[in-house]
Coordinates of C-alpha atoms in Angstrom, one line a residue:
M1 CA -2.8 -7.6 29.3
P2 CA -1.7 -4.1 28.1
I3 CA 0.4 -3.8 25.0
R4 CA 3.9 -2.7 25.8
S5 CA 4.9 0.7 24.2
L6 CA 1.5 1.3 22.6
D7 CA 1.2 4.9 23.5
E8 CA 0.3 8.1 21.7
T9 CA 3.9 8.5 20.4
S10 CA 4.0 5.0 18.8
I11 CA 0.4 5.4 17.4
R12 CA 1.4 8.7 15.9
A13 CA 4.2 7.0 14.0
L14 CA 1.7 4.6 12.4
A15 CA -0.2 7.3 10.5
T16 CA 0.2 10.5 8.5
R17 CA 0.0 13.7 10.5
E18 CA -3.4 14.4 9.1
S19 CA -4.8 11.0 9.8
F20 CA -3.4 11.1 13.3
E21 CA -4.9 14.5 14.1
R22 CA -8.3 13.6 12.7
G23 CA -8.2 10.2 14.5
R24 CA -7.4 11.9 17.7
D25 CA -10.3 14.3 17.2
Y26 CA -12.6 11.3 16.5
W27 CA -11.4 9.6 19.7
R28 CA -11.9 12.8 21.8
R29 CA -15.5 13.2 20.4
G30 CA -16.3 9.7 21.5
A31 CA -16.7 8.3 18.0
V32 CA -15.3 4.9 19.0
S33 CA -17.7 2.3 20.3
T34 CA -17.9 -1.4 21.1
L35 CA -14.2 -1.9 21.4
V36 CA -13.6 -5.6 22.0
R37 CA -10.4 -7.5 22.5
R38 CA -10.3 -11.3 21.8
G39 CA -6.8 -12.5 22.4
D40 CA -4.5 -10.6 20.1
E41 CA -7.4 -9.3 18.0
L42 CA -9.0 -5.9 18.7
T43 CA -12.2 -4.9 16.9
G44 CA -14.3 -1.8 17.1
E45 CA -16.8 0.5 15.4
V46 CA -16.0 4.1 14.7
E47 CA -18.6 6.6 13.6
G48 CA -17.7 8.5 10.5
S49 CA -19.2 10.2 7.5
E50 CA -21.5 7.3 6.5
I51 CA -24.7 6.2 8.2
E52 CA -23.2 2.9 9.2
P53 CA -20.1 3.0 11.4
Y54 CA -16.8 1.8 10.1
H55 CA -15.5 -1.5 11.3
V56 CA -11.9 -1.7 12.5
T57 CA -9.9 -4.9 13.0
I58 CA -6.4 -4.7 14.6
R59 CA -3.9 -7.5 15.2
L60 CA -1.8 -6.9 18.3
Y61 CA 1.4 -8.3 19.6
E62 CA 3.5 -7.6 22.7
G63 CA 5.4 -4.7 21.0
G64 CA 2.5 -3.0 19.3
V65 CA 0.5 -3.5 16.1
T66 CA 1.2 -6.1 13.4
N67 CA -1.7 -5.3 11.1
A68 CA -4.9 -3.3 10.9
R69 CA -7.8 -3.1 8.6
C70 CA -10.8 -0.7 8.2
T71 CA -13.9 -0.9 6.1
C72 CA -13.3 2.7 4.9
L73 CA -11.7 3.4 1.5
Y74 CA -8.5 5.1 2.9
D75 CA -5.4 4.1 0.9
W76 CA -2.9 7.0 1.1
G77 CA -0.2 5.8 3.4
G78 CA -0.2 4.7 7.1
Y79 CA -3.3 3.8 9.0
C80 CA -6.6 5.7 8.6
K81 CA -8.2 8.0 11.1
H82 CA -10.6 5.3 12.3
I83 CA -7.8 2.9 13.2
V84 CA -6.0 5.7 14.9
A85 CA -9.1 6.6 17.0
A86 CA -9.6 2.9 18.0
L87 CA -5.9 2.6 19.0
L88 CA -6.0 5.8 21.1
K89 CA -9.1 4.6 22.9
F90 CA -7.4 1.2 23.5
A91 CA -4.2 2.8 24.8
K92 CA -5.7 5.6 26.9
D93 CA -8.9 4.1 28.2
P94 CA -8.3 0.4 28.7
D95 CA -11.3 0.1 31.1
A96 CA -13.6 0.8 28.1
V97 CA -12.3 -2.3 26.2
M98 CA -14.4 -5.4 26.6
E99 CA -12.3 -8.5 27.1
R100 CA -13.9 -11.5 25.5
P101 CA -12.7 -15.0 24.8
S102 CA -11.6 -15.7 21.2
L103 CA -14.1 -17.1 18.8
R104 CA -12.0 -20.3 18.6
E105 CA -12.4 -20.7 22.3
L106 CA -16.1 -20.2 22.1
L107 CA -16.5 -22.7 19.3
N108 CA -14.3 -25.3 20.9
S109 CA -16.6 -25.3 23.9
L110 CA -19.5 -26.5 21.8
D111 CA -20.3 -30.1 21.1
H112 CA -20.8 -31.3 17.5
G113 CA -24.5 -31.1 17.6
R114 CA -24.7 -27.5 19.0
L115 CA -22.1 -26.4 16.5
V116 CA -24.1 -27.8 13.6
D117 CA -27.3 -26.2 14.9
L118 CA -25.6 -22.9 15.1
I119 CA -24.4 -23.0 11.5
I120 CA -27.8 -24.1 10.2
R121 CA -29.5 -21.2 12.0
R122 CA -27.1 -18.8 10.4
L123 CA -27.8 -20.4 6.9
N124 CA -31.4 -19.3 7.3
S125 CA -30.4 -15.7 7.2
D126 CA -27.3 -16.0 5.0
P127 CA -28.0 -18.4 2.1
K128 CA -24.6 -17.7 0.5
L129 CA -22.9 -19.3 3.5
G130 CA -23.8 -22.7 2.2
G131 CA -21.8 -22.3 -1.0
W132 CA -18.9 -21.0 1.0
I133 CA -19.0 -24.0 3.3
E134 CA -19.1 -26.4 0.4
A135 CA -16.1 -24.7 -1.3
E136 CA -14.2 -24.8 2.0
L137 CA -14.8 -28.4 2.6
A138 CA -14.1 -29.4 -1.0
T139 CA -10.7 -27.7 -0.8
Q140 CA -9.8 -28.7 2.8
P141 CA -6.2 -30.2 2.7
H142 CA -5.2 -32.9 5.1
P143 CA -2.0 -34.9 5.6
G144 CA -1.4 -37.4 2.9
R145 CA -4.3 -36.4 0.8
R146 CA -3.9 -37.1 -2.9
T147 CA -7.5 -37.8 -3.8
P148 CA -8.8 -35.4 -6.4
I149 CA -10.9 -32.6 -5.1
D150 CA -14.4 -31.8 -6.4
P151 CA -14.0 -28.6 -8.4
E152 CA -17.8 -27.8 -8.8
P153 CA -18.3 -26.1 -5.4
V154 CA -15.2 -24.0 -6.1
A155 CA -16.7 -23.0 -9.5
A156 CA -20.0 -22.1 -7.9
Q157 CA -18.4 -20.0 -5.2
A158 CA -16.3 -18.2 -7.9
R159 CA -19.5 -17.3 -9.7
T160 CA -21.1 -16.1 -6.5
V161 CA -18.2 -13.9 -5.6
L162 CA -17.9 -12.4 -9.0
A163 CA -21.7 -11.9 -9.2
G164 CA -21.4 -9.9 -6.0
R165 CA -18.5 -7.9 -7.3
Y166 CA -20.2 -6.9 -10.5
R167 CA -23.9 -6.7 -9.4
Q168 CA -25.8 -3.6 -10.4
R169 CA -25.9 -1.4 -7.4
H170 CA -28.4 1.4 -8.0
Y171 CA -29.6 2.8 -11.3
W172 CA -27.7 6.0 -10.7
D173 CA -24.5 4.2 -10.1
D174 CA -24.5 2.2 -13.3
Y175 CA -22.3 -1.0 -13.1
R176 CA -19.3 -0.6 -10.9
S177 CA -17.0 -2.9 -9.0
S178 CA -18.6 -3.5 -5.6
G179 CA -17.3 -6.7 -4.2
D180 CA -14.3 -7.0 -1.9
I181 CA -11.2 -7.9 -3.8
E182 CA -10.0 -9.7 -0.7
E183 CA -12.9 -12.3 -1.3
L184 CA -11.5 -13.0 -4.8
H185 CA -7.9 -13.4 -3.4
A186 CA -9.2 -15.6 -0.6
L187 CA -10.8 -17.9 -3.2
V188 CA -7.5 -18.1 -5.2
D189 CA -5.7 -18.7 -2.0
K190 CA -7.5 -22.0 -1.5
A191 CA -4.8 -23.5 -3.7
V192 CA -2.0 -22.3 -1.4
P193 CA -2.1 -25.1 1.2
F194 CA -1.9 -27.7 -1.7
L195 CA 1.1 -25.8 -3.2
E196 CA 2.8 -25.6 0.2
T197 CA 2.5 -29.4 0.7
G198 CA 3.6 -30.2 -2.9
D199 CA 0.1 -31.4 -4.1
G200 CA 0.4 -29.7 -7.5
R201 CA -2.4 -31.7 -9.1
N202 CA -5.1 -30.6 -6.6
A203 CA -3.8 -27.0 -6.7
L204 CA -4.1 -27.1 -10.4
R205 CA -7.7 -28.4 -10.2
I206 CA -8.6 -25.5 -8.0
L207 CA -6.8 -22.9 -10.0
E208 CA -8.0 -24.1 -13.4
T209 CA -11.6 -24.1 -12.2
I210 CA -11.3 -20.6 -10.8
A211 CA -9.4 -19.2 -13.8
D212 CA -12.0 -20.6 -16.2
T213 CA -14.8 -19.0 -14.2
F214 CA -13.0 -15.7 -13.7
V215 CA -12.1 -15.3 -17.4
V216 CA -15.6 -15.9 -18.6
E217 CA -17.5 -14.0 -15.9
W218 CA -15.1 -11.1 -15.9
I219 CA -15.4 -10.5 -19.6
E220 CA -19.1 -10.9 -19.5
F221 CA -19.8 -8.6 -16.6
A222 CA -16.9 -6.2 -16.2
S223 CA -15.9 -5.7 -19.9
G224 CA -12.3 -5.2 -18.8
S225 CA -13.0 -2.3 -16.5
D226 CA -11.6 -3.7 -13.2
E227 CA -7.9 -3.2 -12.9
H228 CA -7.8 -5.4 -9.8
M229 CA -8.7 -8.3 -11.9
Y230 CA -5.7 -7.6 -14.2
E231 CA -3.4 -8.2 -11.1
L232 CA -5.4 -11.2 -10.0
F233 CA -5.0 -12.9 -13.4
V234 CA -1.2 -12.4 -13.1
D235 CA -1.3 -14.0 -9.6
L236 CA -3.4 -16.9 -11.0
G237 CA -1.0 -17.4 -13.8
R238 CA 2.0 -17.5 -11.4
M239 CA 0.3 -19.9 -9.1
M240 CA -0.7 -22.1 -12.0
A241 CA 2.9 -22.2 -13.2
E242 CA 3.9 -23.3 -9.8
A243 CA 1.3 -26.1 -9.8
V244 CA 2.4 -27.2 -13.3
L245 CA 6.0 -27.5 -12.2
M246 CA 4.9 -29.4 -9.1
S247 CA 2.8 -31.9 -11.1
D248 CA 4.0 -34.8 -13.1
L249 CA 1.7 -34.2 -16.1
K250 CA 1.5 -36.7 -18.9
A251 CA 2.1 -35.4 -22.4
A252 CA -1.6 -35.5 -23.3
E253 CA -2.5 -33.6 -20.1
R254 CA 0.1 -31.0 -20.8
D255 CA -1.1 -30.5 -24.4
A256 CA -4.7 -30.2 -23.3
L257 CA -3.8 -27.6 -20.6
V258 CA -1.7 -25.7 -23.1
D259 CA -4.8 -25.4 -25.4
T260 CA -7.0 -24.3 -22.5
V261 CA -4.6 -21.7 -21.1
S262 CA -3.8 -20.4 -24.6
G263 CA -7.6 -19.9 -25.1
W264 CA -7.8 -17.9 -21.8
Q265 CA -4.8 -15.8 -22.8
D266 CA -6.3 -15.0 -26.2
Q267 CA -9.5 -13.8 -24.6
L268 CA -7.7 -11.7 -22.0
S269 CA -5.4 -10.1 -24.5
D270 CA -8.4 -8.4 -26.2
Y271 CA -8.9 -6.5 -22.9
G272 CA -5.3 -5.5 -22.2
A273 CA -4.4 -8.4 -19.8
E274 CA -1.6 -9.7 -22.0
E275 CA 0.5 -11.0 -19.1
G276 CA -2.2 -13.0 -17.3
F277 CA -1.2 -16.6 -18.2
G278 CA 2.1 -16.1 -20.1
L279 CA 4.1 -17.6 -17.2
T280 CA 1.8 -20.7 -17.1
L281 CA 2.4 -21.3 -20.7
R282 CA 6.2 -20.9 -20.2
A283 CA 6.2 -23.4 -17.4
L284 CA 4.2 -25.9 -19.5
E285 CA 6.7 -25.5 -22.4
T286 CA 9.9 -25.8 -20.4
G287 CA 9.3 -28.0 -17.3
W288 CA 12.5 -29.2 -15.5
N289 CA 14.2 -31.1 -18.3
E290 CA 16.6 -28.6 -19.7
P291 CA 20.2 -29.9 -19.2
A292 CA 21.6 -26.5 -18.1
L293 CA 19.0 -26.3 -15.4
Q294 CA 19.6 -29.8 -14.2
A295 CA 23.4 -29.0 -13.9
V296 CA 22.5 -25.9 -11.7
L297 CA 20.2 -27.9 -9.4
A298 CA 23.0 -30.5 -8.9
G299 CA 25.5 -27.8 -8.1
E300 CA 27.5 -28.5 -11.2
A301 CA 27.0 -25.0 -12.7
K302 CA 27.1 -21.7 -11.0
T303 CA 25.1 -19.3 -13.3
W304 CA 21.4 -19.2 -14.1
P305 CA 19.7 -18.3 -16.4
P306 CA 22.1 -19.0 -19.3
A307 CA 23.5 -16.1 -21.3
D308 CA 20.9 -16.5 -24.0
Y309 CA 18.2 -15.7 -21.4
D310 CA 19.7 -12.3 -20.5
D311 CA 17.0 -9.6 -19.9
D312 CA 14.3 -12.2 -20.1
W313 CA 12.0 -11.1 -17.2
E314 CA 9.7 -14.0 -17.7
E315 CA 12.5 -16.5 -17.2
R316 CA 13.6 -14.7 -14.0
E317 CA 10.0 -14.8 -12.8
L318 CA 9.8 -18.5 -13.6
T319 CA 13.0 -19.1 -11.7
A320 CA 11.3 -17.6 -8.6
V321 CA 8.5 -20.0 -9.2
R322 CA 10.9 -22.9 -9.4
L323 CA 12.4 -21.9 -6.1
R324 CA 9.0 -22.0 -4.4
V325 CA 8.4 -25.5 -5.9
L326 CA 11.8 -26.7 -4.6
D327 CA 11.0 -25.2 -1.2
A328 CA 7.7 -27.0 -1.0
A329 CA 9.4 -30.3 -1.9
N330 CA 12.0 -29.7 0.8
R331 CA 14.8 -30.0 -1.8
T332 CA 16.9 -27.5 0.1
D333 CA 20.2 -28.3 -1.5
A334 CA 18.8 -27.8 -5.0
Y335 CA 17.0 -24.6 -3.8
L336 CA 20.2 -23.1 -2.5
N337 CA 22.1 -24.1 -5.6
L338 CA 19.5 -22.5 -7.9
A339 CA 19.1 -19.4 -5.7
R340 CA 22.9 -18.8 -5.6
A341 CA 23.3 -19.3 -9.3
A342 CA 20.4 -16.9 -10.0
G343 CA 21.8 -14.2 -7.6
A344 CA 18.7 -14.5 -5.5
H345 CA 20.6 -13.4 -2.4
P346 CA 17.7 -12.8 -0.1
S347 CA 16.3 -16.2 -1.0
V348 CA 19.6 -17.9 0.0
A349 CA 19.8 -16.0 3.3
I350 CA 16.1 -16.6 4.1
M351 CA 16.5 -20.4 3.5
L352 CA 19.6 -20.5 5.6
A353 CA 17.6 -18.8 8.4
K354 CA 14.7 -21.3 8.0
L355 CA 17.2 -24.1 8.3
D356 CA 18.4 -22.5 11.6
R357 CA 21.8 -21.8 10.1
M358 CA 21.4 -18.3 11.5
S359 CA 25.1 -17.2 11.7
E360 CA 25.6 -18.4 8.2
A361 CA 22.5 -16.6 7.0
L362 CA 23.6 -13.3 8.6
A363 CA 27.1 -13.6 7.3
Y364 CA 25.9 -14.4 3.8
A365 CA 23.5 -11.3 3.9
R366 CA 26.3 -9.0 5.0
E367 CA 28.6 -10.4 2.3
T368 CA 26.2 -10.3 -0.6
F369 CA 23.4 -7.8 0.0
T370 CA 23.9 -4.6 -2.0
L371 CA 20.4 -3.2 -2.0
P372 CA 18.3 -2.0 0.9
D373 CA 15.2 -4.1 0.0
E374 CA 17.3 -7.3 0.2
S375 CA 17.8 -6.5 3.9
L376 CA 14.1 -5.7 4.2
Q377 CA 13.0 -9.1 2.8
L378 CA 15.2 -10.9 5.3
A379 CA 14.3 -8.7 8.2
K380 CA 10.6 -9.3 7.7
V381 CA 11.2 -13.1 7.8
L382 CA 13.3 -12.8 10.9
R383 CA 10.7 -10.7 12.6
D384 CA 7.9 -13.1 11.7
G385 CA 10.0 -15.9 13.2
G386 CA 10.4 -14.0 16.5
R387 CA 14.1 -13.2 15.9
H388 CA 13.6 -9.5 16.7
E389 CA 17.2 -8.6 17.5
E390 CA 18.5 -10.2 14.3
A391 CA 15.8 -8.5 12.3
L392 CA 16.6 -5.1 13.7
A393 CA 20.4 -5.7 13.1
I394 CA 19.9 -6.7 9.5
A395 CA 17.5 -3.8 8.8
E396 CA 19.9 -1.3 10.4
S397 CA 22.8 -2.6 8.3
G398 CA 20.6 -2.2 5.2
L399 CA 20.3 1.5 5.8
S400 CA 23.9 2.0 4.7
L401 CA 23.2 0.3 1.3
G402 CA 21.1 3.2 0.1
R403 CA 22.2 5.6 -2.5
S404 CA 23.3 9.2 -1.8
K405 CA 20.9 11.5 -0.1
R406 CA 18.3 13.2 -2.2
G407 CA 19.7 16.5 -0.9
D408 CA 23.1 15.7 -2.4
N409 CA 21.9 14.8 -5.9
N410 CA 18.9 14.6 -8.0
E411 CA 18.7 10.9 -8.7
A412 CA 15.1 10.6 -7.6
D413 CA 11.7 10.2 -9.4
D414 CA 8.9 12.6 -9.1
E415 CA 7.4 10.9 -6.1
G416 CA 10.6 11.5 -4.0
F417 CA 11.8 7.9 -4.3
E418 CA 15.1 6.9 -5.9
L419 CA 15.1 5.3 -9.3
A420 CA 14.3 1.6 -9.0
D421 CA 15.7 -1.4 -10.8
T422 CA 13.2 -4.2 -10.2
W423 CA 13.3 -7.8 -11.1
V424 CA 9.8 -9.3 -11.2
G425 CA 11.1 -12.5 -9.6
G426 CA 11.6 -10.7 -6.3
W427 CA 15.3 -11.0 -5.6
R428 CA 16.6 -7.9 -7.3
P429 CA 14.4 -5.2 -5.6
G430 CA 14.4 -1.4 -6.0
R431 CA 17.5 0.5 -5.0
S432 CA 15.6 3.0 -2.8
V433 CA 16.3 2.8 1.0
V434 CA 13.0 4.5 1.8
P435 CA 10.8 1.4 2.2
L436 CA 13.4 -0.2 4.5
A437 CA 13.9 3.0 6.5
Q438 CA 10.1 3.5 7.0
W439 CA 9.6 -0.1 7.9
L440 CA 12.4 -0.1 10.4
R441 CA 11.2 3.1 11.9
D442 CA 7.7 1.8 12.5
Y443 CA 9.1 -1.6 13.8
A444 CA 11.9 -0.4 16.1
G445 CA 9.9 2.4 17.8
P446 CA 7.1 0.3 19.3
M447 CA 9.7 -2.3 20.2
G448 CA 11.4 0.3 22.5
R449 CA 14.3 1.0 20.2
R450 CA 13.8 4.8 19.9
D451 CA 17.4 5.4 18.9
L452 CA 17.1 3.0 16.0
A453 CA 13.6 4.4 15.1
L454 CA 15.2 7.9 15.0
K455 CA 18.1 6.7 12.8
A456 CA 15.7 5.1 10.4
A457 CA 13.3 8.0 10.4
R458 CA 16.1 10.4 9.5
T459 CA 17.2 8.2 6.7
A460 CA 13.7 8.1 5.3
F461 CA 13.4 11.9 5.4
E462 CA 16.9 12.5 3.9
H463 CA 15.7 10.6 0.8
T464 CA 12.1 11.7 0.5
L465 CA 12.2 15.2 2.1
S466 CA 8.5 14.6 2.7
L467 CA 6.3 16.2 5.4
E468 CA 5.2 12.8 6.6
D469 CA 8.7 11.6 7.1
Y470 CA 9.7 14.9 8.7
R471 CA 7.0 14.6 11.3
A472 CA 8.1 11.0 12.0
V473 CA 11.6 12.2 12.8
E474 CA 10.0 14.7 15.3
V475 CA 8.1 11.8 17.0
W476 CA 11.2 9.8 17.7
A477 CA 13.7 12.7 18.3
G478 CA 12.2 13.6 21.6
E479 CA 14.3 16.0 23.6
N480 CA 16.8 16.2 20.8
W481 CA 14.3 17.6 18.3
K482 CA 15.7 21.1 18.5
S483 CA 19.1 20.2 17.1
V484 CA 17.8 17.5 14.8
R485 CA 15.2 20.0 13.4
R486 CA 17.9 22.4 12.5
E487 CA 19.9 19.8 10.6
L488 CA 16.8 18.6 8.7
L489 CA 15.8 22.1 7.7
D490 CA 19.3 22.9 6.4
L491 CA 19.1 19.7 4.3
L492 CA 15.7 20.7 3.0
K493 CA 16.7 24.2 2.1
A494 CA 19.8 23.0 0.2
A495 CA 17.9 20.3 -1.8
R496 CA 17.4 20.9 -5.6
Q497 CA 13.9 19.5 -5.4
A498 CA 11.5 18.8 -2.5
R499 CA 7.8 18.7 -3.1
D500 CA 6.9 19.4 0.5
R501 CA 9.6 22.0 1.1
A502 CA 7.2 25.0 1.3
E503 CA 4.7 23.2 3.5
I504 CA 7.4 22.1 6.0
L505 CA 8.9 25.6 6.2
L506 CA 5.4 27.1 6.5
D507 CA 4.5 24.7 9.3
E508 CA 7.7 25.6 11.1
G509 CA 6.9 29.3 10.9
L510 CA 9.8 30.1 8.6
I511 CA 7.8 32.4 6.3
D512 CA 10.8 34.1 4.7
D513 CA 12.3 30.8 3.7
A514 CA 9.0 29.4 2.5
V515 CA 8.4 32.5 0.3
R516 CA 11.9 32.2 -1.2
S517 CA 11.4 28.5 -1.9
V518 CA 8.2 29.2 -3.8
G519 CA 9.5 32.0 -5.8
E520 CA 6.9 33.2 -8.3
G521 CA 4.7 30.1 -7.6
E522 CA 5.3 28.7 -11.1
S523 CA 6.6 25.3 -10.0
Y524 CA 4.3 22.3 -9.7
E525 CA 6.3 21.5 -6.5
T526 CA 3.9 23.5 -4.4
S527 CA 0.1 22.8 -4.4
D528 CA -2.5 25.6 -4.6
D529 CA -3.6 24.7 -1.1
V530 CA -0.2 25.2 0.4
L531 CA 0.4 28.3 -1.6
M532 CA -2.8 29.8 -0.3
R533 CA -1.9 28.9 3.2
L534 CA 1.5 30.6 2.7
M535 CA -0.2 33.7 1.4
D536 CA -2.4 33.8 4.4
A537 CA 0.7 33.7 6.6
A538 CA 2.8 36.1 4.5
H539 CA 0.3 38.8 3.4
A540 CA 1.5 41.3 6.0
S541 CA 5.3 40.5 5.8
H542 CA 5.4 40.0 2.0
P543 CA 2.5 41.9 0.5
D544 CA 4.1 42.6 -2.9
W545 CA 4.8 38.9 -3.4
V546 CA 1.3 37.9 -2.4
I547 CA -0.3 40.5 -4.7
R548 CA 1.9 39.6 -7.7
V549 CA 1.5 35.9 -7.5
A550 CA -2.2 35.8 -6.5
E551 CA -3.3 38.2 -9.2
R552 CA -1.4 36.3 -11.9
K553 CA -3.0 33.0 -10.8
A554 CA -6.4 34.6 -10.9
A555 CA -5.9 36.3 -14.2
R556 CA -5.0 33.0 -15.9
I557 CA -8.3 31.5 -14.9
M558 CA -10.4 34.6 -15.7
D559 CA -8.8 35.3 -19.0
A560 CA -9.2 31.6 -20.1
G561 CA -12.9 31.8 -19.4
S562 CA -12.7 28.7 -17.2
A563 CA -16.2 29.1 -15.6
G564 CA -16.0 25.9 -13.7
V565 CA -13.1 27.2 -11.5
Y566 CA -14.1 30.9 -11.2
D567 CA -14.4 30.3 -7.5
L568 CA -10.7 29.4 -7.4
A569 CA -9.9 32.8 -9.1
A570 CA -11.9 34.5 -6.4
K571 CA -9.9 32.7 -3.7
W572 CA -6.7 34.0 -5.2
L573 CA -8.0 37.5 -5.4
E574 CA -9.1 37.3 -1.7
R575 CA -5.4 36.8 -0.9
A576 CA -4.4 39.7 -3.0
A577 CA -7.0 41.9 -1.2
Q578 CA -5.6 40.9 2.2
A579 CA -2.1 41.9 1.1
Y580 CA -3.4 45.3 -0.3
D581 CA -5.1 45.9 3.0
A582 CA -2.1 44.9 5.1
A583 CA 0.2 47.2 3.0
G584 CA -2.2 50.2 3.5
R585 CA -3.1 50.2 -0.2
I586 CA -6.8 49.6 0.0
D587 CA -7.7 52.4 -2.4
E588 CA -5.4 50.8 -4.9
W589 CA -7.3 47.5 -4.4
S590 CA -10.7 49.2 -4.8
A591 CA -9.6 50.6 -8.1
R592 CA -8.1 47.2 -9.1
I593 CA -11.3 45.2 -8.3
E594 CA -13.5 47.7 -10.1
G595 CA -11.3 47.4 -13.2
L596 CA -11.7 43.6 -13.1
I597 CA -15.4 43.8 -12.7
E598 CA -15.6 46.1 -15.8
Q599 CA -13.2 43.9 -17.7
H600 CA -15.2 40.7 -17.1
R601 CA -18.7 42.2 -16.9
R602 CA -20.1 39.8 -19.5
K603 CA -19.1 36.7 -17.5
Y604 CA -22.2 36.2 -15.5
K605 CA -20.8 33.5 -13.3
L606 CA -17.6 35.5 -12.5
R607 CA -19.0 38.9 -12.0
P608 CA -20.9 38.3 -8.6
L609 CA -17.7 36.7 -7.2
L610 CA -15.7 39.8 -8.1
E611 CA -18.3 42.1 -6.7
A612 CA -18.2 40.3 -3.4
L613 CA -14.5 41.3 -3.2
R614 CA -15.2 45.0 -3.1
Y615 CA -13.8 46.7 0.0
D616 CA -16.6 47.6 2.4
R617 CA -15.6 50.6 4.4

């Protein structure tokens, strides 16, 4: 079955301009092979720069793409070129896609004996599979289970995963992080089903076992060098806090666990992971018994946390944990009371939606939401629940909650995003409208709502003034691009700051405007690469500017004796030479380069680069 609206336009919107162009080149060169579709999953191999091809996995739905992963290391926004190439082949050459039954269908067709034989054969070539199976079976939840799980298979699997992550690769690589962080998260996530069903004790057994192994093994093998583990310890601590609040621990059990967790925290603090298990300790200390908290849960008090907890981020985070525990226990009234008292507006609206009180949820959102990311949280939940029209409507209304345009003020950080005011607990998100606008753009377009995708794309660009968001507007503007382009460029030119301004103007062929925006090239706003591209385009029309800026850039490198970047100085001087030639001043250049050769004659790495710049008549 073809995927509606998955065409080149919608694929282009999923990636940066460079990734899309390179992905399209990969597709045209036939780099995509073995494209297989199993139900809503598309997999393929794409030849790249490594000997082994990259593996791409794409999750599809009727309106486009919900998720995609690639084994390459790309992590710079949008999907990578390999995913783009696979999507283009899927959209443009459907006959090349092999339709296969899903693995679930294949396995369901086997009787018990054949399935066991299949697994045993695989174990002969993959001995680690046995440990994985034992850990999976040991942590398999089932309705009504309260028997204690066996933690030893979990501990063994944790040691296996970490040994793979910190194994010594090759002698020239030294020790480096080599395992997949997703494996580590998958191991921690074994506790999630127990948390979701309110089985805090078994969740705690899993998490305590994993945490103890991770702390010891990480310190022994990694020596605090893996920042991913810092984040994982925080996740572990948060989940353990949830399990603690979900479990009816006896005083002796609580005291023993406090000693254990305090020991982990002391060890981690020596390696800079101070926040790892602080939340767990807070949960162990406070529990549910505080009278003020009990009053809130019963609906007898309207504010949480109390005034003496103001600006206590850990208490706000713990409140978010409490909400998850109440959700798992189906204590919806207490959940709504606490969420309202804490000002967790998205949590209230999301719970109302889950209770199928949709009109109440939407009304509450429109009445209370003041930040764009609040709308984004609710919109994602509505989308995942198949309520697409409601999701689009809430997201669109959230666009108006953003601050003033970047072009109208300068309340933005260096990355082009507005200043954020974030609560760790998750209900007071950043003020920037950009994440919502980009999400809505990429969601509405493949759903066939090009008008809404254009509105969201324009909103994103108005706040970031980035090249990527500019090109996204072009994708969805269609036949209106000419008039929209003029409005965007006027906004770009008037902005006080815009990191991609020169590049956008250059790409649009507005050389005079680009040169004016760069000035004397002293701003960090324009990269050397863009500045050189601009010089290549402007050397005939603005030779004096090119000569002045290029020679100054080169002189700083040469005079500083920065031998490692002499080649960069030569590149600047190449641009100057082009401008001298275009202006009919080649004799002046010849004299200039001879003077530089003489001036730097003792710099043996620089001199041949300068001599190569002599004008050859």
